[in-house]
Short mmCIF file of C-alpha atoms and ligand atoms in Angstrom, two decimals:
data_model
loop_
_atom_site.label_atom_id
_atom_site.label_comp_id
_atom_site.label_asym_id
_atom_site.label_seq_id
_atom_site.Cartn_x
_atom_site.Cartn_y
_atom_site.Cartn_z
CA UNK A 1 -33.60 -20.42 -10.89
CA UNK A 2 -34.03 -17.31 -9.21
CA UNK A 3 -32.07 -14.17 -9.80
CA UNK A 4 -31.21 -11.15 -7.37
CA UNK A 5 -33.80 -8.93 -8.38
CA UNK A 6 -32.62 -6.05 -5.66
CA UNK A 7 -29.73 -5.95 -8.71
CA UNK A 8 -32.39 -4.82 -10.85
CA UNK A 9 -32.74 -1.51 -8.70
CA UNK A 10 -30.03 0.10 -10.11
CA UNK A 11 -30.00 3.18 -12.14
CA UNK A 12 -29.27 1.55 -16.03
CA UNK A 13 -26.70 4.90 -16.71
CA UNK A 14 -23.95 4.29 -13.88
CA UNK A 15 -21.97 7.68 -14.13
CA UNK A 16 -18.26 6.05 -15.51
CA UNK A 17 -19.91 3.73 -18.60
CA UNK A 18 -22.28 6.87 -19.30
CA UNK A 19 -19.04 9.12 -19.71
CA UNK A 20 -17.42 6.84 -21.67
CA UNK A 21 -20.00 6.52 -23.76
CA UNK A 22 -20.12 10.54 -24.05
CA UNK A 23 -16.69 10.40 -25.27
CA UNK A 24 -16.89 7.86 -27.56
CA UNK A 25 -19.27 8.83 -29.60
CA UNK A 26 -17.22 12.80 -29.56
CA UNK A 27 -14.35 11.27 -30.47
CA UNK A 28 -15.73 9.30 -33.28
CA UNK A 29 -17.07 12.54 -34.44
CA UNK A 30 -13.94 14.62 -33.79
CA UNK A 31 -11.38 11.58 -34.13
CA UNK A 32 -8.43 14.21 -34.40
CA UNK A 33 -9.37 15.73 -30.87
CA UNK A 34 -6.81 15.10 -28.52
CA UNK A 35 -9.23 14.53 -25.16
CA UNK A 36 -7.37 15.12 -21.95
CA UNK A 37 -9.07 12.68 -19.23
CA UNK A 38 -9.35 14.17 -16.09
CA UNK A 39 -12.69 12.14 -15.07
CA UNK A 40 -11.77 8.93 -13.49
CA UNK A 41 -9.94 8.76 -10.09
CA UNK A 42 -6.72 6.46 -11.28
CA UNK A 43 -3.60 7.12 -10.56
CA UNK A 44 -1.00 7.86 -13.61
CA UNK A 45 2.52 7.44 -12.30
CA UNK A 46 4.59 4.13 -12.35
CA UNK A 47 5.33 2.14 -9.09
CA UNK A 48 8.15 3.80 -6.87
CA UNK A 49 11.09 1.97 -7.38
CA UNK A 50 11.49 0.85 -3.96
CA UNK A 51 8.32 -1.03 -4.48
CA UNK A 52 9.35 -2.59 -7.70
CA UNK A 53 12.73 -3.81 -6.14
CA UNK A 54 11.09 -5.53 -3.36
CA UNK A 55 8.44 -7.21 -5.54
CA UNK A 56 11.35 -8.54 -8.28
CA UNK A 57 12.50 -9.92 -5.41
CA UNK A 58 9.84 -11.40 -4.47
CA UNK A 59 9.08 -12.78 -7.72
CA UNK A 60 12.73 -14.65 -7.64
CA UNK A 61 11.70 -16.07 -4.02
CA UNK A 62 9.15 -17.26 -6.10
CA UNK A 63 11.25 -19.06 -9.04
CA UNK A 64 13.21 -21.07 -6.26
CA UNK A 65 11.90 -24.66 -4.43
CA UNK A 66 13.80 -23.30 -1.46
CA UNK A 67 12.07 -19.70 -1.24
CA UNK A 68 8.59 -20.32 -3.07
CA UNK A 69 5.23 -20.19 -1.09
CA UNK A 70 2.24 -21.58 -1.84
CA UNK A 71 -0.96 -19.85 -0.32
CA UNK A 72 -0.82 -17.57 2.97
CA UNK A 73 -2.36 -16.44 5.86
CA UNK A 74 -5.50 -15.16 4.09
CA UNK A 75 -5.63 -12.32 6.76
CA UNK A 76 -2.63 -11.37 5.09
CA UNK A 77 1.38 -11.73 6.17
CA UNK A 78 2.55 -10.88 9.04
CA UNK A 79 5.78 -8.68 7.92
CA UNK A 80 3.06 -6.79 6.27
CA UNK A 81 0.29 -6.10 8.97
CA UNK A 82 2.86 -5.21 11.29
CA UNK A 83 4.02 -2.93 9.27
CA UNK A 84 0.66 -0.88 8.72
CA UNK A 85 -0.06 -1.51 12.37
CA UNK A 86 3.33 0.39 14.01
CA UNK A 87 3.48 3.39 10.60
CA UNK A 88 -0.19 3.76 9.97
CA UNK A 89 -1.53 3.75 13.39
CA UNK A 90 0.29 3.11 16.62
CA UNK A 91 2.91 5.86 15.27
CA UNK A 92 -0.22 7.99 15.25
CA UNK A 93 -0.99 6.92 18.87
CA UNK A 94 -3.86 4.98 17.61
CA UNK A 95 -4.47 1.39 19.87
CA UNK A 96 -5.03 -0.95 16.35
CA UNK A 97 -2.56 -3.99 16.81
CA UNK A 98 -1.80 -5.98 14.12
CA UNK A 99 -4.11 -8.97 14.25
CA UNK A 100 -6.99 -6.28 14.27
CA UNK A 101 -5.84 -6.08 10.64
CA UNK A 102 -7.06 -7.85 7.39
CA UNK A 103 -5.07 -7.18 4.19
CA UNK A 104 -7.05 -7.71 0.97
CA UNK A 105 -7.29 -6.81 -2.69
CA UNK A 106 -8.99 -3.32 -2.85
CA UNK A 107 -11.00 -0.73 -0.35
CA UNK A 108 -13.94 -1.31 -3.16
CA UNK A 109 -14.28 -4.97 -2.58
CA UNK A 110 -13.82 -4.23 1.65
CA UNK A 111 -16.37 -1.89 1.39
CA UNK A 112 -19.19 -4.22 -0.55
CA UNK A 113 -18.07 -7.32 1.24
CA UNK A 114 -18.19 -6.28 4.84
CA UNK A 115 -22.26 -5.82 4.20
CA UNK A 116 -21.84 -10.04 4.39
CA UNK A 117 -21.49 -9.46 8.16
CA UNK A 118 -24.03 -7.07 9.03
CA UNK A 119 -27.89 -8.01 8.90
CA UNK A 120 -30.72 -6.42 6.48
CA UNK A 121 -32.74 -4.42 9.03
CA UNK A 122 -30.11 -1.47 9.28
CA UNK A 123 -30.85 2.06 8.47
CA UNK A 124 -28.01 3.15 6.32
CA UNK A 125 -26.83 6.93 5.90
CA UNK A 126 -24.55 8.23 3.32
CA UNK A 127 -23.59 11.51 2.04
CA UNK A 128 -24.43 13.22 -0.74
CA UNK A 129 -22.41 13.34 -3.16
CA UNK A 130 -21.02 9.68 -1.73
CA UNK A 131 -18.63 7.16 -3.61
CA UNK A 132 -21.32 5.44 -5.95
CA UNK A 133 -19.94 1.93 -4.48
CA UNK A 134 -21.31 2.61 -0.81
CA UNK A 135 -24.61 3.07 -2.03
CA UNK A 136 -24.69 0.64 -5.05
CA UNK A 137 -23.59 -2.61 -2.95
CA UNK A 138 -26.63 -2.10 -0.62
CA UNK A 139 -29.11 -1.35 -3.10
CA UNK A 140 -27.49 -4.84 -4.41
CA UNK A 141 -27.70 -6.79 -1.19
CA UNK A 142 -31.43 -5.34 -0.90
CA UNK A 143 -30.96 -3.04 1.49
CA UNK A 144 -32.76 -0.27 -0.02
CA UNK A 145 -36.74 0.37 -2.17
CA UNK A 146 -36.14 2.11 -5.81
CA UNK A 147 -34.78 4.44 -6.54
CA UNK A 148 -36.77 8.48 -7.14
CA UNK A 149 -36.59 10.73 -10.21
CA UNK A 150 -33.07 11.73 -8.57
CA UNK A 151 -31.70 8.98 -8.17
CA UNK A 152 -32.02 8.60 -3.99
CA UNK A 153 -33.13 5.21 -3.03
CA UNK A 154 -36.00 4.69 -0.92
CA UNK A 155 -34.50 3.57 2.67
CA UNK A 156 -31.60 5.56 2.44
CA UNK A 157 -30.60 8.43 4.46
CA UNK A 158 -28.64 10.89 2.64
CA UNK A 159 -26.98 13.64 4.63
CA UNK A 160 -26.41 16.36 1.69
CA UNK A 161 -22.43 17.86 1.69
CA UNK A 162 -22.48 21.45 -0.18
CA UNK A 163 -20.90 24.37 -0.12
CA UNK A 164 -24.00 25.86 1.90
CA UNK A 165 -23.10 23.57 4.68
CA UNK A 166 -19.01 23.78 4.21
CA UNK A 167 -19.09 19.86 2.95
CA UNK A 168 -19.50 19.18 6.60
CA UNK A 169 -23.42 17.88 6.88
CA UNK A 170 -25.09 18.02 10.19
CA UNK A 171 -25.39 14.43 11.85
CA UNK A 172 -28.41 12.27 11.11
CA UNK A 173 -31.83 13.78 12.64
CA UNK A 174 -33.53 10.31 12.37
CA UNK A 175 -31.68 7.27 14.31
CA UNK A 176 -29.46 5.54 11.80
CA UNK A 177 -27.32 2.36 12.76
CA UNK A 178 -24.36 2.70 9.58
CA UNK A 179 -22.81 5.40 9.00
CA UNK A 180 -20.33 5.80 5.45
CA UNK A 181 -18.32 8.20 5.89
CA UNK A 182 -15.08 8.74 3.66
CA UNK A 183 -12.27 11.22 4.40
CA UNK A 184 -10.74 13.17 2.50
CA UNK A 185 -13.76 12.73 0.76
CA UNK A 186 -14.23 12.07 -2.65
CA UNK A 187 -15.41 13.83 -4.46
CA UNK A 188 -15.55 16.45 -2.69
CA UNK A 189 -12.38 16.71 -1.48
CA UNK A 190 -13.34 18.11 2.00
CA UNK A 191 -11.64 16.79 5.26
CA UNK A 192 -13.12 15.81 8.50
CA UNK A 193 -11.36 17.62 11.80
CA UNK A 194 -10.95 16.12 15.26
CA UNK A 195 -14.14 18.05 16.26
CA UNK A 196 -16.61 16.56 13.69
CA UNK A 197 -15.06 13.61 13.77
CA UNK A 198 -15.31 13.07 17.67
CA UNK A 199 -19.24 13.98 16.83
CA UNK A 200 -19.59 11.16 14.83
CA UNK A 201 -17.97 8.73 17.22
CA UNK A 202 -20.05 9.93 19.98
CA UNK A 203 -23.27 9.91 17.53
CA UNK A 204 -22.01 6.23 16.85
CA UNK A 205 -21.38 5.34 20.06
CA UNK A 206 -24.56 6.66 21.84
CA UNK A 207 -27.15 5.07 19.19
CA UNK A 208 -24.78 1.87 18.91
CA UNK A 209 -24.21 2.59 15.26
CA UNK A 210 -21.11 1.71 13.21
CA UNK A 211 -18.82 4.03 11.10
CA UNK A 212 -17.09 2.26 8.32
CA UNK A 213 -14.59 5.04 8.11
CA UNK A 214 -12.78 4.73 3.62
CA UNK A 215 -9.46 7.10 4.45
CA UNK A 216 -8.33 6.08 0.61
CA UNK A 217 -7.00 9.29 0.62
CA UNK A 218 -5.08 9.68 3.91
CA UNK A 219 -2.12 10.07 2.36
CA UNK A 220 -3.01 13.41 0.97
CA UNK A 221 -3.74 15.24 4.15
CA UNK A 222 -1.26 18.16 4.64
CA UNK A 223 -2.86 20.17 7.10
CA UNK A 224 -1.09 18.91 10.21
CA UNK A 225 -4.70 19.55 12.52
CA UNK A 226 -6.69 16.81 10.22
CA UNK A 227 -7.08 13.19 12.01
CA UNK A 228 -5.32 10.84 9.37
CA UNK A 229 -7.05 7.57 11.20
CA UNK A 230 -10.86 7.32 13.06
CA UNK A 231 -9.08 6.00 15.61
CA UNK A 232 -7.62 9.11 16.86
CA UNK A 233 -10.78 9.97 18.17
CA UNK A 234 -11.50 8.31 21.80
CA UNK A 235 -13.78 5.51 21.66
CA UNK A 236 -13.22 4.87 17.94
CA UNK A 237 -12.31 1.46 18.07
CA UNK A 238 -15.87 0.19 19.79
CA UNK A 239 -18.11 1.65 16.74
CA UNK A 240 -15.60 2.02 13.42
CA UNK A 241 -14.03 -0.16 10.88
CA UNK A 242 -11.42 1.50 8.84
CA UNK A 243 -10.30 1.13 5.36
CA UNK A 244 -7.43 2.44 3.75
CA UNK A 245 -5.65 0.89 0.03
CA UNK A 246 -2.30 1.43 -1.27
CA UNK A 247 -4.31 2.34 -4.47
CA UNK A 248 -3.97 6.19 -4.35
CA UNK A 249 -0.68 6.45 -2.39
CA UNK A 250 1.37 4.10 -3.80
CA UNK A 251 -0.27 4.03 -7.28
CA UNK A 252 -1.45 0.28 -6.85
CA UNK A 253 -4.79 1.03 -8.62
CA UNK A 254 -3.58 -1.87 -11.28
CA UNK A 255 -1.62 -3.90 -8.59
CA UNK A 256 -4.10 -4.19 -5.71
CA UNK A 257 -3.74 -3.96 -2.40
CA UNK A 258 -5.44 -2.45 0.86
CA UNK A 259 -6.22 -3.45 4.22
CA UNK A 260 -9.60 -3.21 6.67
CA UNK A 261 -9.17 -2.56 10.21
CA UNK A 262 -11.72 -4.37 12.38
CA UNK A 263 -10.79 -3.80 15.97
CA UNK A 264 -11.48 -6.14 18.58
CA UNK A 265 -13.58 -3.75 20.80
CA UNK A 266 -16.65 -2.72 18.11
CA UNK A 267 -19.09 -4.82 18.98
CA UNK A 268 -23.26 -5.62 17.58
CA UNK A 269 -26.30 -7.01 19.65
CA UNK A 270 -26.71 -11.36 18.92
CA UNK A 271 -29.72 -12.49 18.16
CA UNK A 272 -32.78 -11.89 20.44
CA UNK A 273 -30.59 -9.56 22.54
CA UNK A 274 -28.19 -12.48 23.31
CA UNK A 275 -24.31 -11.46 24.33
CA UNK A 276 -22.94 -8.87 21.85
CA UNK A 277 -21.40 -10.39 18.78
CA UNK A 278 -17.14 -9.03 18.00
CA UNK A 279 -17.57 -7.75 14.43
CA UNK A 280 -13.43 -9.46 14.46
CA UNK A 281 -14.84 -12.72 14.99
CA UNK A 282 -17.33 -12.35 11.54
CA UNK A 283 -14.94 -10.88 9.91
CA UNK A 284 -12.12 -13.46 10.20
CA UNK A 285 -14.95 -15.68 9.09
CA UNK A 286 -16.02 -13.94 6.38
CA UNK A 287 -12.68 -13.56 5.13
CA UNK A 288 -11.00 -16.47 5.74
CA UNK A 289 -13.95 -18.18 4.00
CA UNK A 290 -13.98 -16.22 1.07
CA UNK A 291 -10.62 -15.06 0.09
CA UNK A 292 -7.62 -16.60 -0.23
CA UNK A 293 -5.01 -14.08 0.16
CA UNK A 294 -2.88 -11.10 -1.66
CA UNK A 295 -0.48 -12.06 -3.92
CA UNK A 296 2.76 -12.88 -2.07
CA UNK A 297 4.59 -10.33 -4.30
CA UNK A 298 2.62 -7.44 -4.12
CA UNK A 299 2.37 -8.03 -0.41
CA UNK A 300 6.27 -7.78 -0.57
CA UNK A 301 5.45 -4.36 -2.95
CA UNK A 302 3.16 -2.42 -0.05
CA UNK A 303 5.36 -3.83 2.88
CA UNK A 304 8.16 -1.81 0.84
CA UNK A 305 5.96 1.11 0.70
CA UNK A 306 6.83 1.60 4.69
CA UNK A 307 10.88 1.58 4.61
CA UNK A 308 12.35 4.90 4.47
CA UNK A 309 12.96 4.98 0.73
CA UNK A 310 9.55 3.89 0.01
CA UNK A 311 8.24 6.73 1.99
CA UNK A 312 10.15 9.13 0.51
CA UNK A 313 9.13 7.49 -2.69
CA UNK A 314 5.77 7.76 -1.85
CA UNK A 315 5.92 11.51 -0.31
CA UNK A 316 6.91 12.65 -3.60
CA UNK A 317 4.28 10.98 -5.37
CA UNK A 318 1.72 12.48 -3.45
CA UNK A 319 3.78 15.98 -3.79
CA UNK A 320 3.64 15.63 -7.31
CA UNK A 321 -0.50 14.98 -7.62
CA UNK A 322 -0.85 17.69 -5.19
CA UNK A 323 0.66 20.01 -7.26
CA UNK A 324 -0.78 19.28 -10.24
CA UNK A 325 -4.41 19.79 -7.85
CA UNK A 326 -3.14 23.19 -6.79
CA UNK A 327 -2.41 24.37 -10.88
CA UNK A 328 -6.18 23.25 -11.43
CA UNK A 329 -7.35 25.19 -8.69
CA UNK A 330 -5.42 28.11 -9.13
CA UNK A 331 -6.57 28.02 -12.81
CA UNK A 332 -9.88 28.30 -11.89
CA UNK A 333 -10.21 30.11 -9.24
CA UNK A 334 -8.09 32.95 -11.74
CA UNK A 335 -11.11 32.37 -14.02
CA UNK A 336 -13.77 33.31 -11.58
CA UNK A 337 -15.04 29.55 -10.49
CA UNK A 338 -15.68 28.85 -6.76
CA UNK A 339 -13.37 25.49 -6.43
CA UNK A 340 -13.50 23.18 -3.07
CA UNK A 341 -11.27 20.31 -1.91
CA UNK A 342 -7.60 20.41 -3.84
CA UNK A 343 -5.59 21.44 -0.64
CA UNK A 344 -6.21 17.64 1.51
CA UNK A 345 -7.21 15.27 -1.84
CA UNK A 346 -6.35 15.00 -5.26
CA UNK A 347 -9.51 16.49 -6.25
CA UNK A 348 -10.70 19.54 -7.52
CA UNK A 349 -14.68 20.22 -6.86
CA UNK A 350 -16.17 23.04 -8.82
CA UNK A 351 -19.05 24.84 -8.73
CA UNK A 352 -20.19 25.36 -12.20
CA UNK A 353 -20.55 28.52 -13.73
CA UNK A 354 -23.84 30.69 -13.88
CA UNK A 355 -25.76 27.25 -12.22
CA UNK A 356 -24.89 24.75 -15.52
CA UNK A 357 -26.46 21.63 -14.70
CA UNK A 358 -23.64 19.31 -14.08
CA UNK A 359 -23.88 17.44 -17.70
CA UNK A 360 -23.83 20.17 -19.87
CA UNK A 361 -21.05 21.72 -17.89
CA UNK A 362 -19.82 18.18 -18.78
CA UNK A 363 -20.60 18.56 -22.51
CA UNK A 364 -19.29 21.68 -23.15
CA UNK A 365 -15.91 21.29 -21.47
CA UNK A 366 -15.69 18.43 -23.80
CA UNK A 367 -16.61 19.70 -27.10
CA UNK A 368 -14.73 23.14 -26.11
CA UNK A 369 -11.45 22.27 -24.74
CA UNK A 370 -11.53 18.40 -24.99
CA UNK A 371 -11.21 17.78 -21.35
CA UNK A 372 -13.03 14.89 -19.33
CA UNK A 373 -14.47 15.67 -15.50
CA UNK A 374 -16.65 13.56 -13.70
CA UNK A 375 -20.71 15.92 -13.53
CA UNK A 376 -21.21 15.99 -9.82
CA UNK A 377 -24.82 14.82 -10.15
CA UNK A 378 -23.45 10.98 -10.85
CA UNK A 379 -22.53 11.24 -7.38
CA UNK A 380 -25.76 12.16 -5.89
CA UNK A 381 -28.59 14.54 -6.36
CA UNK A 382 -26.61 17.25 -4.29
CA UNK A 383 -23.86 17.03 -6.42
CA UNK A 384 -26.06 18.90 -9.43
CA UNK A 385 -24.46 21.67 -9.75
CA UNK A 386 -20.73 20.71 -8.88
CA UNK A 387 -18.10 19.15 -10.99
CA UNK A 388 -14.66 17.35 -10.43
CA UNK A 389 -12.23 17.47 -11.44
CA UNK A 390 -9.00 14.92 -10.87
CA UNK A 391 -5.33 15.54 -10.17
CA UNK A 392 -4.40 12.52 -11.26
CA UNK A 393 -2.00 13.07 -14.78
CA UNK A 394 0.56 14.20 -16.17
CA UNK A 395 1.92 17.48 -15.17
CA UNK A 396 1.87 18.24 -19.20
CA UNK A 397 -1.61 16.90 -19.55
CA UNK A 398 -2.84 18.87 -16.51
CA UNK A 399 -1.28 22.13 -18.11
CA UNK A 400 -1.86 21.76 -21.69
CA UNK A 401 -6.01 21.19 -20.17
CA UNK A 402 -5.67 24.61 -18.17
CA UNK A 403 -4.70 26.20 -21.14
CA UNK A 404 -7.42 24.85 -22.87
CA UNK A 405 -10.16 25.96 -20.33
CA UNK A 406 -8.54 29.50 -20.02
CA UNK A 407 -9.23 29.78 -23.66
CA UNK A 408 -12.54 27.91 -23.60
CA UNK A 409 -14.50 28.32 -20.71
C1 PLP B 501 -10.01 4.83 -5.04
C2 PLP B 501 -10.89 4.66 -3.86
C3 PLP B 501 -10.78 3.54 -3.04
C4 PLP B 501 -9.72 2.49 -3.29
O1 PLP B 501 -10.25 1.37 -3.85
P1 PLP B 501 -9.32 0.12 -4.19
O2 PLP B 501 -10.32 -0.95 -4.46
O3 PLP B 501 -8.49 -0.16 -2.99
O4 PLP B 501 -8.50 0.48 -5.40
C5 PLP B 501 -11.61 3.43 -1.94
N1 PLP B 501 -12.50 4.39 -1.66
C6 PLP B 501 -12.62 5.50 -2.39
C7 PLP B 501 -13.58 6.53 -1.99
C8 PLP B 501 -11.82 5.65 -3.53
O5 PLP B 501 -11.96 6.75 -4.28
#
């Protein structure tokens, strides 16, 4: 018996159980404290109710021999991918049809499980700060050496995002042949504009690299010049896979659903420089092989999400987070702290004050004003320095922790 050893790479203090731990063992010190979590990236708000209408529904489909199913397409319905293909891209011009497609149970698992398709050999660049899971899953699969001091992993190329660059870093100066990028990103909350995004597709396209493109947060664009899919770039849909999840729009963190577009047209060398391989054709196999399928109901839930209520629904929703991102970011700017992101994402990232390292900005925000953030630095060795700060609460949690840190901090 052998076990993956690659596993055995990681870094023992993953950033959520390490805050978790932090607050633990405050609040068994200070059990009256009433801590105000602003750390972890989940959604708050209950289900629109368009989306809860359609999946009772569903459910009594369910309690009836005439109207009950049994397993699906594993690709996912049809009433559903149609759906995302005609609201989320064709209405945006983009050419993604609906069999191009592949509904599934979360952006996280997507993003892990597509590495199943591509080989070991690739070099693999990320930026810094980057969603730990990008990074993580291919230190996993064995992708990567150790990792330094800081926490980069040998093999790696990390393109560092900071406010000395405008969270826009410069495109890879070595060849690299993946390419993570997510947009808005988190953390940083910094959008992606046609221009830098048609670099990236012509990057991709001239060193036959791949984008896997996580637009989690699409839904929280408001500045009408930002490219909500890849695929609005020309050429997109020969060297990007995008993923998107109802997790952050419609609040489905708990219910799970998203969807990865693989378009027919991005395409990989075969073996020993054999015809070029459709990453669609892998894919199906992959997923057809390994997953079995959204729950019918929830599938009924997202497809809901697109009818005009839903929208609506959903619209507000996102209103609502984004104005609970602008009070944090007026707050602080009002106290003197340089913020980023906030305007395009549900996240607020701070610089901290007088250079704090990230964990004992951490620290003191907690023992001062018993608030939770997420230290930048758990998202990469650029992000020392930074802090973030989520949207995602109530509007009375979000203002009774302003008043805190205007007192505090
Ligand atoms: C929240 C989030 C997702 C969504 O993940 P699900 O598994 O669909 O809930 C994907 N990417 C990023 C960067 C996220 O923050």
């Amino acid at each position: 018996m052998q076990i993956n050893h690659h596993s055995l790479k990681l870094q023992a203090g993953y950033l959520f159980p390490e805050i978790a731990r932090r607050v633990d063992a405050f609040t068994t010190a200070q059990p009256d404290a009433d801590v105000i979590r602003l750390g972890i990236g989940d959604v708050t708000e209950p289900l629109p109710p368009a989306i809860v209408a359609a999946m009772h529904d569903a459910l009594d489909e369910m309690s009836r021999r005439e109207t009950f199913r049994g397993y699906g397409p594993e690709q996912g319905y049809a009433f559903l991918r149609e759906k995302i293909a005609e609201h989320d891209y064709q209405a945006r011009g983009c050419a993604v049809d609906a069999d191009e497609i592949f509904v599934s149970d979360g952006s996280k698992c997507d993003t892990g499980n597509f590495l199943d398709v591509l080989g070991a050999g690739n070099r693999i660049a990320v930026l810094d700060p980057v969603y730990p899971v990008y990074v993580d899953t291919n230190v996993m699969a064995g992708h990567t050496g150790e990792a330094d001091t800081e926490g980069r992993y040998e093999g790696l190329v990390y393109l560092p995002a900071t406010a000395d660059n405008d969270f826009a870093p410069a495109l890879p100066s070595e060849p690299v042949d993946l390419i993570y990028l997510c947009y808005p990103n988190n953390p940083t909350g910094a959008v992606a504009g046609h221009a830098a995004l048609k670099a990236w597709v012509e990057y991709a396209r001239a060193h036959d690299a791949l984008i896997l493109f996580d637009a989690a947060y699409e839904a929280y664009i408001t500045d009408p010049d930002v490219p909500h899919s890849i695929y609005e770039i020309e050429g997109a849909t020969e060297v990007a896979v995008e993923l998107r999840s109802f997790s952050k729009n419609a609040g489905f963190t708990g219910t799970r659903c998203a969807h990865t577009v693989v378009p027919r047209g991005v395409t990989a060398p075969g073996p020993g420089g054999s015809d070029r391989v459709p990453l669609h054709q892998l894919w199906t196999r992959r997923h057809t092989t390994k997953f079995n399928g959204v729950s019918y109901i929830v599938q009924r839930g997202a497809e809901a999400a697109y009818s005009d209520e839903g929208r609506a629904q959903i619209r507000s929703l996102v209103d609502f987070y984004m104005e609970n991102a602008s009070i944090i970011s007026r707050t602080l700017t009002e106290l003197g702290i340089s913020v980023y992101g906030g305007t395009n994402a549900p996240y607020i990232w701070l610089r901290t004050p007088d250079g704090e390292d990230s964990w004992s900005f951490f620290d003191r925000l907690l023992k001062q004003a018993h608030v939770v953030g997420t230290p930048g630095s758990g998202f990469g060795a650029a992000g020392e320095g930074y802090f973030r700060i989520s949207a995602f609460n109530s509007r009375e949690n979000v203002g009774e922790a302003m008043r805190r840190i205007r007192e505090s901090v």
